[in-house]
Structure formats: structure tokens, C-alpha cells
XYZ file of C-alpha atoms in Angstrom:
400
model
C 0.000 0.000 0.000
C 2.263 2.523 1.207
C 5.020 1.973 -2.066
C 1.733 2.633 -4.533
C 1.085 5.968 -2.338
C 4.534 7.108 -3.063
C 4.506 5.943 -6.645
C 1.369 8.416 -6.854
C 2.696 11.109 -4.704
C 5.800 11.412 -6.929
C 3.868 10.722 -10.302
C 2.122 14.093 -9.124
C 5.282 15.685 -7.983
C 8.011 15.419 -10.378
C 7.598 16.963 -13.869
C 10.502 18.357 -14.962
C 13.193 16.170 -14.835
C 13.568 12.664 -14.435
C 13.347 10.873 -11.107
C 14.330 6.890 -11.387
C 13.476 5.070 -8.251
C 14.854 1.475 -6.927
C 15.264 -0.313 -4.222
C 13.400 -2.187 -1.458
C 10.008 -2.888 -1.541
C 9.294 -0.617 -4.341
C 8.774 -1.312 -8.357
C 11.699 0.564 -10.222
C 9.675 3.407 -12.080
C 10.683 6.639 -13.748
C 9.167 9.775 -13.187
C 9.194 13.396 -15.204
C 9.950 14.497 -18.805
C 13.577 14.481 -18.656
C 13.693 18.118 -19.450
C 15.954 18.977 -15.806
C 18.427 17.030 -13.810
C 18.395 13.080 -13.675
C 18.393 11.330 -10.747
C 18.707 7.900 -9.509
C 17.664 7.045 -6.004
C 17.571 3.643 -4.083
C 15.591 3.094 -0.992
C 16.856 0.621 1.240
C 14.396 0.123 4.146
C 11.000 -1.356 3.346
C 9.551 1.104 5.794
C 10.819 4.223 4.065
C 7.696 4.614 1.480
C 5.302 5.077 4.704
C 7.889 7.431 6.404
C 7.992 9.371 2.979
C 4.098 9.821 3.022
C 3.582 10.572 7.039
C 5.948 13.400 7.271
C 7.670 13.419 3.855
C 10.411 16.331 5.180
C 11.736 14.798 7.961
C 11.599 11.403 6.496
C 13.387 12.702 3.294
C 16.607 14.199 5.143
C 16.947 11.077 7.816
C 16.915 8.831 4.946
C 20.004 10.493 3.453
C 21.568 10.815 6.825
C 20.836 7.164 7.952
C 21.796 6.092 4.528
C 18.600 4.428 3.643
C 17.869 6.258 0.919
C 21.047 6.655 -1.337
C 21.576 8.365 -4.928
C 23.710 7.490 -7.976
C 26.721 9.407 -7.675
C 25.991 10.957 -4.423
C 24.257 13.676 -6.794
C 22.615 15.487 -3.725
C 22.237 18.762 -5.262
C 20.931 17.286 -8.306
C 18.080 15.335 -6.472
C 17.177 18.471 -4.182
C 16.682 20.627 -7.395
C 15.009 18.342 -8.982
C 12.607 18.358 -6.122
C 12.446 21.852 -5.546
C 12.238 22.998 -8.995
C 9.025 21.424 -9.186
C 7.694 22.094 -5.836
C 8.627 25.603 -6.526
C 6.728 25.100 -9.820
C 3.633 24.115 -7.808
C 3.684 20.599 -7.783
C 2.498 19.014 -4.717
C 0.163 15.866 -3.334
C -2.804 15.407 -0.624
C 0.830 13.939 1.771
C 2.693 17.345 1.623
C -0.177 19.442 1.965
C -1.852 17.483 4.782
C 1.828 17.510 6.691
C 1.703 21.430 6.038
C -1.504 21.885 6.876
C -0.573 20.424 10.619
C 2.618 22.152 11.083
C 0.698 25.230 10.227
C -1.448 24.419 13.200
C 1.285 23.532 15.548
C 3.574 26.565 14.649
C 2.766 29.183 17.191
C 3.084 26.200 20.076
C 6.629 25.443 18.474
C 7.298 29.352 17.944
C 7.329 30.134 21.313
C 10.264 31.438 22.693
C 10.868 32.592 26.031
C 14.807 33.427 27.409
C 15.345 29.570 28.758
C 14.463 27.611 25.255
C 15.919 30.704 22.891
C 19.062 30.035 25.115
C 18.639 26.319 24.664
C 17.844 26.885 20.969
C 20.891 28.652 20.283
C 23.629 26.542 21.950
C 21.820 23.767 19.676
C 23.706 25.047 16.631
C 26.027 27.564 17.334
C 27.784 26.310 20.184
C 28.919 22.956 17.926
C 32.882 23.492 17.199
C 34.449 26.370 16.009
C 36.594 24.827 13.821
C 33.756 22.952 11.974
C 32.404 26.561 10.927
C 36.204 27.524 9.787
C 35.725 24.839 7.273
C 33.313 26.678 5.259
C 32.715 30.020 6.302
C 35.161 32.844 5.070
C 37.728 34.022 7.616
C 35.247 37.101 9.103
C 32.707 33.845 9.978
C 30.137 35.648 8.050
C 27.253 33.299 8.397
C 24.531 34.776 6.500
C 24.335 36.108 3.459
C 26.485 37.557 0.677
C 26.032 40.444 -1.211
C 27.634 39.501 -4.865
C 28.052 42.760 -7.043
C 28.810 39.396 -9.492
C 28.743 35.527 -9.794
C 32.578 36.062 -10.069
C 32.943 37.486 -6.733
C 34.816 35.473 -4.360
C 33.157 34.692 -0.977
C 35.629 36.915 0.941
C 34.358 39.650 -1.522
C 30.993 39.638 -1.135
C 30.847 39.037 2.502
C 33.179 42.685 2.604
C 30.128 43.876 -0.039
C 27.343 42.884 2.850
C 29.070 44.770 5.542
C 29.775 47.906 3.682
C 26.262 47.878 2.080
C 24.515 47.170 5.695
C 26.772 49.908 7.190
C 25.667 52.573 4.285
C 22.066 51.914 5.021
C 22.786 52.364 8.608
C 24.233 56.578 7.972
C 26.807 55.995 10.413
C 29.007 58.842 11.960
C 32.250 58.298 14.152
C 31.536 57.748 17.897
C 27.966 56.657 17.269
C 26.637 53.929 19.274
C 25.031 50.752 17.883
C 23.615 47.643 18.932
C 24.210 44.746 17.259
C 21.467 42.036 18.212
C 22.765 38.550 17.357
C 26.204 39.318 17.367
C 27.312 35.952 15.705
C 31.053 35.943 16.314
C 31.720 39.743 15.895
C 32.306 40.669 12.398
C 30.079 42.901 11.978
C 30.910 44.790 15.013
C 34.818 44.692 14.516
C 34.024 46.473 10.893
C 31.348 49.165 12.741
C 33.775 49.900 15.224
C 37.585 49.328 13.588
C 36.347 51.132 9.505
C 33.223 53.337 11.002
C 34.172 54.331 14.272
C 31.137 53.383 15.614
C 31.023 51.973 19.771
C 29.452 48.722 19.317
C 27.226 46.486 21.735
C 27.591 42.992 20.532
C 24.683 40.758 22.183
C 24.413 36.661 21.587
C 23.270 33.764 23.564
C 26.286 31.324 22.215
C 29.172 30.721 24.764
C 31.873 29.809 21.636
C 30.605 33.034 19.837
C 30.748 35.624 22.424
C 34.211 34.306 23.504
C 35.748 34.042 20.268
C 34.455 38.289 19.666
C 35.789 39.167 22.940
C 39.232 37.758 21.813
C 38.973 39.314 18.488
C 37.932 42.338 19.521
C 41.150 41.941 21.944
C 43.426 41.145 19.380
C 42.414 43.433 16.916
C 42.834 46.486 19.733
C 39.249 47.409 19.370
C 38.074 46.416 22.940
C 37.577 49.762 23.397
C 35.274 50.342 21.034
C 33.685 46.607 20.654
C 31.958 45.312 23.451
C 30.364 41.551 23.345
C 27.884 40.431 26.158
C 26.765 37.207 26.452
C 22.802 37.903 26.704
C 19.691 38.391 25.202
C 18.444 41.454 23.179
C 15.663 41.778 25.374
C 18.172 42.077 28.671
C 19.592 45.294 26.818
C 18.783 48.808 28.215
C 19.593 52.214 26.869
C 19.159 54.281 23.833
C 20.998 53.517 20.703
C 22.301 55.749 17.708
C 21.741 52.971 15.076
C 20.660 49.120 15.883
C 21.964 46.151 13.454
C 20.617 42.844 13.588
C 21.648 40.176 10.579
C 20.637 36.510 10.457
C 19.026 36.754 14.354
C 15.371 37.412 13.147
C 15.094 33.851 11.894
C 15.642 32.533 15.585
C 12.979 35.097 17.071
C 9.937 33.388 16.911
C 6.008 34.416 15.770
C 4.702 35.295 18.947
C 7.422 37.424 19.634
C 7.598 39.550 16.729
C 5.961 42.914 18.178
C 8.437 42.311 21.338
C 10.886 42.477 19.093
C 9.919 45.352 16.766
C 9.040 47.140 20.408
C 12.120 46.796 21.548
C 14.124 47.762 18.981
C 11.779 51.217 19.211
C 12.747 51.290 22.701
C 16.638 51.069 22.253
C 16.436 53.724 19.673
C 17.519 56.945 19.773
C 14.503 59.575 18.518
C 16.390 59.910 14.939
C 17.825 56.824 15.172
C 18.064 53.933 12.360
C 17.254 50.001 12.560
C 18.359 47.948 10.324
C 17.107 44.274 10.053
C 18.088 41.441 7.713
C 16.637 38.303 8.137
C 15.579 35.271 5.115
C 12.506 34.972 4.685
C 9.854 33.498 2.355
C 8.293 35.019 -0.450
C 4.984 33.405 -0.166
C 2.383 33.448 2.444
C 3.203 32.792 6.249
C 3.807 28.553 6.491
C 5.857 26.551 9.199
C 9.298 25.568 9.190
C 10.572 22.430 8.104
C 10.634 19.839 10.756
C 13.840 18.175 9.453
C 15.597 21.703 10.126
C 13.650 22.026 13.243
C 15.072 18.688 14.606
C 18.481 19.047 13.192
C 19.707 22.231 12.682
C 17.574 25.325 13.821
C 14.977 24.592 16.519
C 12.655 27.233 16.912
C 13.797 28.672 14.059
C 11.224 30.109 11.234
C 11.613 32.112 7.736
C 8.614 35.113 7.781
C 6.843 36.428 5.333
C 7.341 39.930 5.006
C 3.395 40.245 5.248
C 4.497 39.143 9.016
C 6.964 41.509 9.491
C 5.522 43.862 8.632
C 2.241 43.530 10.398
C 4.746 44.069 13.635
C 6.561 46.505 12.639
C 3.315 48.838 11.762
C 1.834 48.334 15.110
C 4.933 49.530 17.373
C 5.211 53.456 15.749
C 7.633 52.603 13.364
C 8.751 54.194 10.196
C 9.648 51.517 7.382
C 12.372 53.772 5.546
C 13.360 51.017 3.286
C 12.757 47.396 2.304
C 14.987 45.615 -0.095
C 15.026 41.614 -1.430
C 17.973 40.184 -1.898
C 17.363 36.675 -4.455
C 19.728 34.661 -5.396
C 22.552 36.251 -2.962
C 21.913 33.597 -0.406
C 22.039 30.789 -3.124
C 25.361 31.632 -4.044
C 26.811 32.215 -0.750
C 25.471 28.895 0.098
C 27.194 27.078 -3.201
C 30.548 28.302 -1.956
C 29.516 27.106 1.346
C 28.378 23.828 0.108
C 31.445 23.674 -1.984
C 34.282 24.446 1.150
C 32.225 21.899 3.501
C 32.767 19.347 0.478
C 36.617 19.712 0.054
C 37.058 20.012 3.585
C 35.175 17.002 4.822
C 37.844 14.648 5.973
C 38.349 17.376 8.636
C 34.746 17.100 9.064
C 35.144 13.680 9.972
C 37.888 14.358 12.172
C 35.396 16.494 14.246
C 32.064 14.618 14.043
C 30.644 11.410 12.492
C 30.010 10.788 9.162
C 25.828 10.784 9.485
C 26.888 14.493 11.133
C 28.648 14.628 7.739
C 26.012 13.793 5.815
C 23.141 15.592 7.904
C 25.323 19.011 7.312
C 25.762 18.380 3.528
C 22.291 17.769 2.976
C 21.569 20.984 4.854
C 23.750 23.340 2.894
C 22.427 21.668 -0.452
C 18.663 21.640 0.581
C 19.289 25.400 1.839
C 21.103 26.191 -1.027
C 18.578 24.820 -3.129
C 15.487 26.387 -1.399
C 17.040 29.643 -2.679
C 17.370 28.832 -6.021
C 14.136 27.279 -7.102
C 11.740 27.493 -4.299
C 10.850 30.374 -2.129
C 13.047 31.448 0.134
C 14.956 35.003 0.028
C 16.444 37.530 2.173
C 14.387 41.008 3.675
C 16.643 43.834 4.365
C 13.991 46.212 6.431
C 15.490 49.754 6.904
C 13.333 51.366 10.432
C 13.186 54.505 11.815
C 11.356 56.565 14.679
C 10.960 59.305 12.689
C 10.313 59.969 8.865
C 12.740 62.053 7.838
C 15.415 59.608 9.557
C 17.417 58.847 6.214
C 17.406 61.085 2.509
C 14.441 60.928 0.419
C 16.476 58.094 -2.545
C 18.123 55.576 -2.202
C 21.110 57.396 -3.551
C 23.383 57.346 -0.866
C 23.356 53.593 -1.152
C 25.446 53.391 -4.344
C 27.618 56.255 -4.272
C 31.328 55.339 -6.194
C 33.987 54.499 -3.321
């Protein structure tokens, strides 16, 4: 029963392309037009067609990390974007819209985030090994998004690109102060403070990250001027010139959104500027995947800017500027997918090989979400007062 529900979930799924499927209690078939990538898969476990069809997501990702479900050539990008590009397309079946349909119910229970689980939720991911992040990330640890003036730009490049771009939008002055919420492990603030001469409060929750900005901050001689706490952004008190927050968003949670938005009002200075950049989806609000909620990111969520923006209207706040960034975040993630891949013997040396596998497929499957499904990146620009930044845009793309 369950091997003819798959066979019928994936004859309504995959179009484009070509999907061959062998293996274990399943009759080899071939699905799509062969106009995309081809794929060969082979299931392994006889109970993998009735994991597929009860929770297709998380099923999908602990085959390939368990190994149960393996592909010709260990073609992992291949198979993702041939999934994607036809989910993207609009293909779907009564299984994947019945799992949505419940995580849509659930997601408010599972978006709640109070200061013990966002704490919890953090350490999670990004208190895992510093070195395992040095395998892939450029030498700043810029994890989030590139801004590539070009596909030829290296990763260094367009991770130098984000900062200066955030930092324009931001109008900043010497000896301003700024918050940074979500400090990661202090990039951001080093450039604020060491090229901007900006004072900089750095907040995180991770242990590794706030001791690894402290001693780079050290290092660098910009203690002075670069401050990292190890707290949340809703412990923080004062009045900011300018307020910075890059790849936190995602780990804020729906309930919490107006907190948020309120206190980043709060922290501002009357003339102040907010600057928030967060991936997000562009389609209506949905739920997160509950293979990346198990695995990589729990609590963690991608908004739709219809819910961002239904926050940041109700706490007396000017929205100065929005931009979209598309396919930034798929490149930045190919040259992350691509490090992680030449480096993974050192992988190994750190963690397991399912570890291995479970952070492959979650570079590719990000990386692939980007590029033919709906995810993308929200810039939102925020002010207390109207007249907080010039009337175009032009001071964003002045010649340096």
C-alpha cells in the first residue's frame, strides 16, 4: 500500500526532470519528462515509502543521513533541485499538503520562545565546534548572506560587499553607538567599530561566539570600542544611535515579533536607524521544516514579510526602506556547500560521518530552497521618525 502511495505522490510531484526510483520494496519506475536534472535514487528500508508519506520532510533528510535512501553518484544537489524545482513550480500531493496543513497548526506552540528555550535553541547550533564553521565560512565567519556585485565574486568579496552595504544603510558617523542584536562571532561589530568608528554592543546567547568576539575584539585592539555580552536582546537597556541585527530574526519566533519590533523602538535613539536582515519566504506565512527544526535550527522560522511587517506597523515605526535580496543567499550557500565538500575529511575528524552527511544535505537543501523554491532575504530599513534617512536611495550606491 504505502510503495503505490509514493509511486502516486511522486507521479504528481516530479515533472521536470527525471526521477528513477529502486530499491526495497518498491517497483523501479521513472518519473518526469527528462527536461531537468536526472536522478537515480535507491531506498533501502521497506519502511521508508510510509515514512515518505507521514511526514515526507523529515523522512526525506533522515533517509540520506541514515543512509537508507542513497543516490547514484551521491548527486545530492541534483536530487534536491530536482525536487524543488518542481515544488517551486507548484507541484504538490494530498501527503505534503496534509503535513503542512498540521505544522501550520502547531507553529505558534513550536514558535514560542521565552529566554530559557531561545538560550537552549541557540547553543543547539552555534555552540557545535568552532573549527567545523572555519571549514566553510570565510575568515570574518560571516554566516549569512552575501552580497555579490557578481557571480565572479569570491566569498571573501561579497561578505566585505554585505558589511559595507549594511553599514551605508545604517548613515553611520564616528563615535555613534550601535547595537548589534545577534552578534554571531563579531564581524560585523569589529568592521562598525575598527572602519566606522562606531562603539558597538555585541549581544548573543552562544558561549563559543561571544568568547571568540571578545578575543577578536582583543586582538584586533578594538576592545575599546567593541563590546560583546553574552545575553539576550531583550536584557539590553539604553538608547541607541543605530541598531543592526543580521541573520538573528530567523531565531525570534512568531509570537514574539511585536516584542521584538518594540524593543528595537525602545533602544532607539529619537532619529535613530534600525536595520534588520533576516531570510525569509516570499509566499504566504507557512511553518518551518521539521527536518531543520530537529536538526539544525529549533525554533527557528523564515517570515513572510506580510508578518513583518504587520509588527513593525503596530509599534510606531517608520519603514524607511525594504529591499530583497534573491539569489545572494544561493550563491553564498554554493561556496559554502562547496568548502564543507573539500574540507570534509576534517569534518570527519570532528564529528561522524551521518553528522557529515546531515550538514551536507543541509547546505544543499538550503542552497537549493534559494534557487528554485521560495526562500529570500528582507533587508527592512526602520526609523522613529520619517525624515530619519534622505528621500532616494542614492546614498546607497555612491562610487567608493
Amino acid at each position: 500500500m504505502w510503495s503505490g502511495l509514493l509511486d502516486r505522490l511522486l507521479e504528481r510531484i516530479v515533472h521536470d526532470g527525471r526521477l528513477t526510483v529502486r530499491g526495497a520494496g518498491v517497483v523501479e519506475r521513472t518519473y518526469g519528462n527528462g527536461s531537468g536534472p536526472q536522478v537515480t535514487i535507491w531506498l533501502h528500508d521497506p519502511t521508508l515509502p510510509r515514512r515518505l508519506i507521514l511526514n515526507p520532510d523529515l523522512a526525506l533528510g533522515e533517509a540520506y543521513m541514515d543512509q537508507d535512501l542513497t543516490i547514484d553518484g551521491d548527486d545530492l544537489p541534483g536530487f534536491l533541485a530536482l525536487l524543488l524545482m518542481n515544488r517551486g513550480a507548484g507541484k504538490s500531493g494530498w501527503a505534503i499538503r496534509l503535513n503542512l496543513g498540521l505544522r501550520r497548526l502547531l507553529r505558534r506552540v513550536q514558535q514560542y520562545n521565552p529566554l530559557q528555550r531561545a538560550r537552549q535553541n541557540v547553543a543547539h547550533h552555534y555552540d557545535l565546534s568552532g573549527a567545523l564553521y572555519d571549514l566553510f565560512l570565510d575568515e570574518d565567519r560571516q554566516y549569512s548572506c552575501a552580497y555579490f556585485r557578481s557571480p565572479e565574486d569570491t566569498l571573501e568579496q561579497a561578505q566585505a560587499q554585505k558589511k559595507a552595504h549594511i553599514a551605508r544603510k545604517l548613515r553611520l558617523e564616528p563615535g555613534m553607538r550601535v547595537l548589534d542584536i545577534g552578534c554571531g562571532w563579531g564581524g560585523m561589530a569589529l568592521t562598525l567599530a575598527g572602519e566606522h568608528g562606531a562603539h558597538v554592543l555585541g549581544v548573543t546567547l552562544s558561549r563559543e561566539q561571544h568568547a571568540v568576539a571578545q578575543q577578536r575584539a582583543e586582538m584586533a585592539g578594538l576592545a575599546d570600542r567593541a563590546e560583546f555580552r553574552l545575553m539576550d536582546y531583550r536584557e539590553v537597556t539604553g538608547e541607541f544611535d543605530r541598531i543592526v541585527s543580521v541573520g538573528m530574526f530567523e531565531h525570534v519566533g512568531v509570537p514574539h515579533y511585536r516584542e521584538y519590533f518594540g524593543h528595537v523602538r525602545d533602544r532607539l535613539t529619537v532619529d535613530g536607524i534600525a536595520v534588520v536582515h533576516t531570510i525569509g519566504r516570499n509566499t504566504p506565512p507557512g511553518s518551518t521544516s521539521p527536518w531543520i527544526s530537529k536538526y539544525i535550527f529549533p525554533g527557528g522560522y523564515l517570515p513572510a514579510l506580510s508578518e513583518v511587517m504587520a509588527a513593525v506597523e503596530k509599534e510606531r515605526l517608520w519603514t524607511t526602506d525594504v529591499e530583497v535580496w534573491r539569489l545572494h543567499y544561493a550563491e553564498t550557500l554554493r561556496h559554502w556547500r562547496e568548502r564543507f565538500a573539500a574540507n570534509e575529511g576534517a569534518a570527519l575528524a570532528l564529528y561522524d560521518a551521518r553528522f557529515c552527511r546531515m550538514w551536507r544535505y543541509y547546505l544543499t537543501a538550503s542552497e537549493m530552497s534559494f534557487r528554485y523554491h521560495n526562500q529570500v532575504v528582507f533587508q527592512v530599513q526602520l526609523s522613529r521618525r520619517q525624515d530619519a534617512v534622505p528621500l532616494t536611495r542614492d546614498y546607497l550606491y555612491r562610487v567608493t
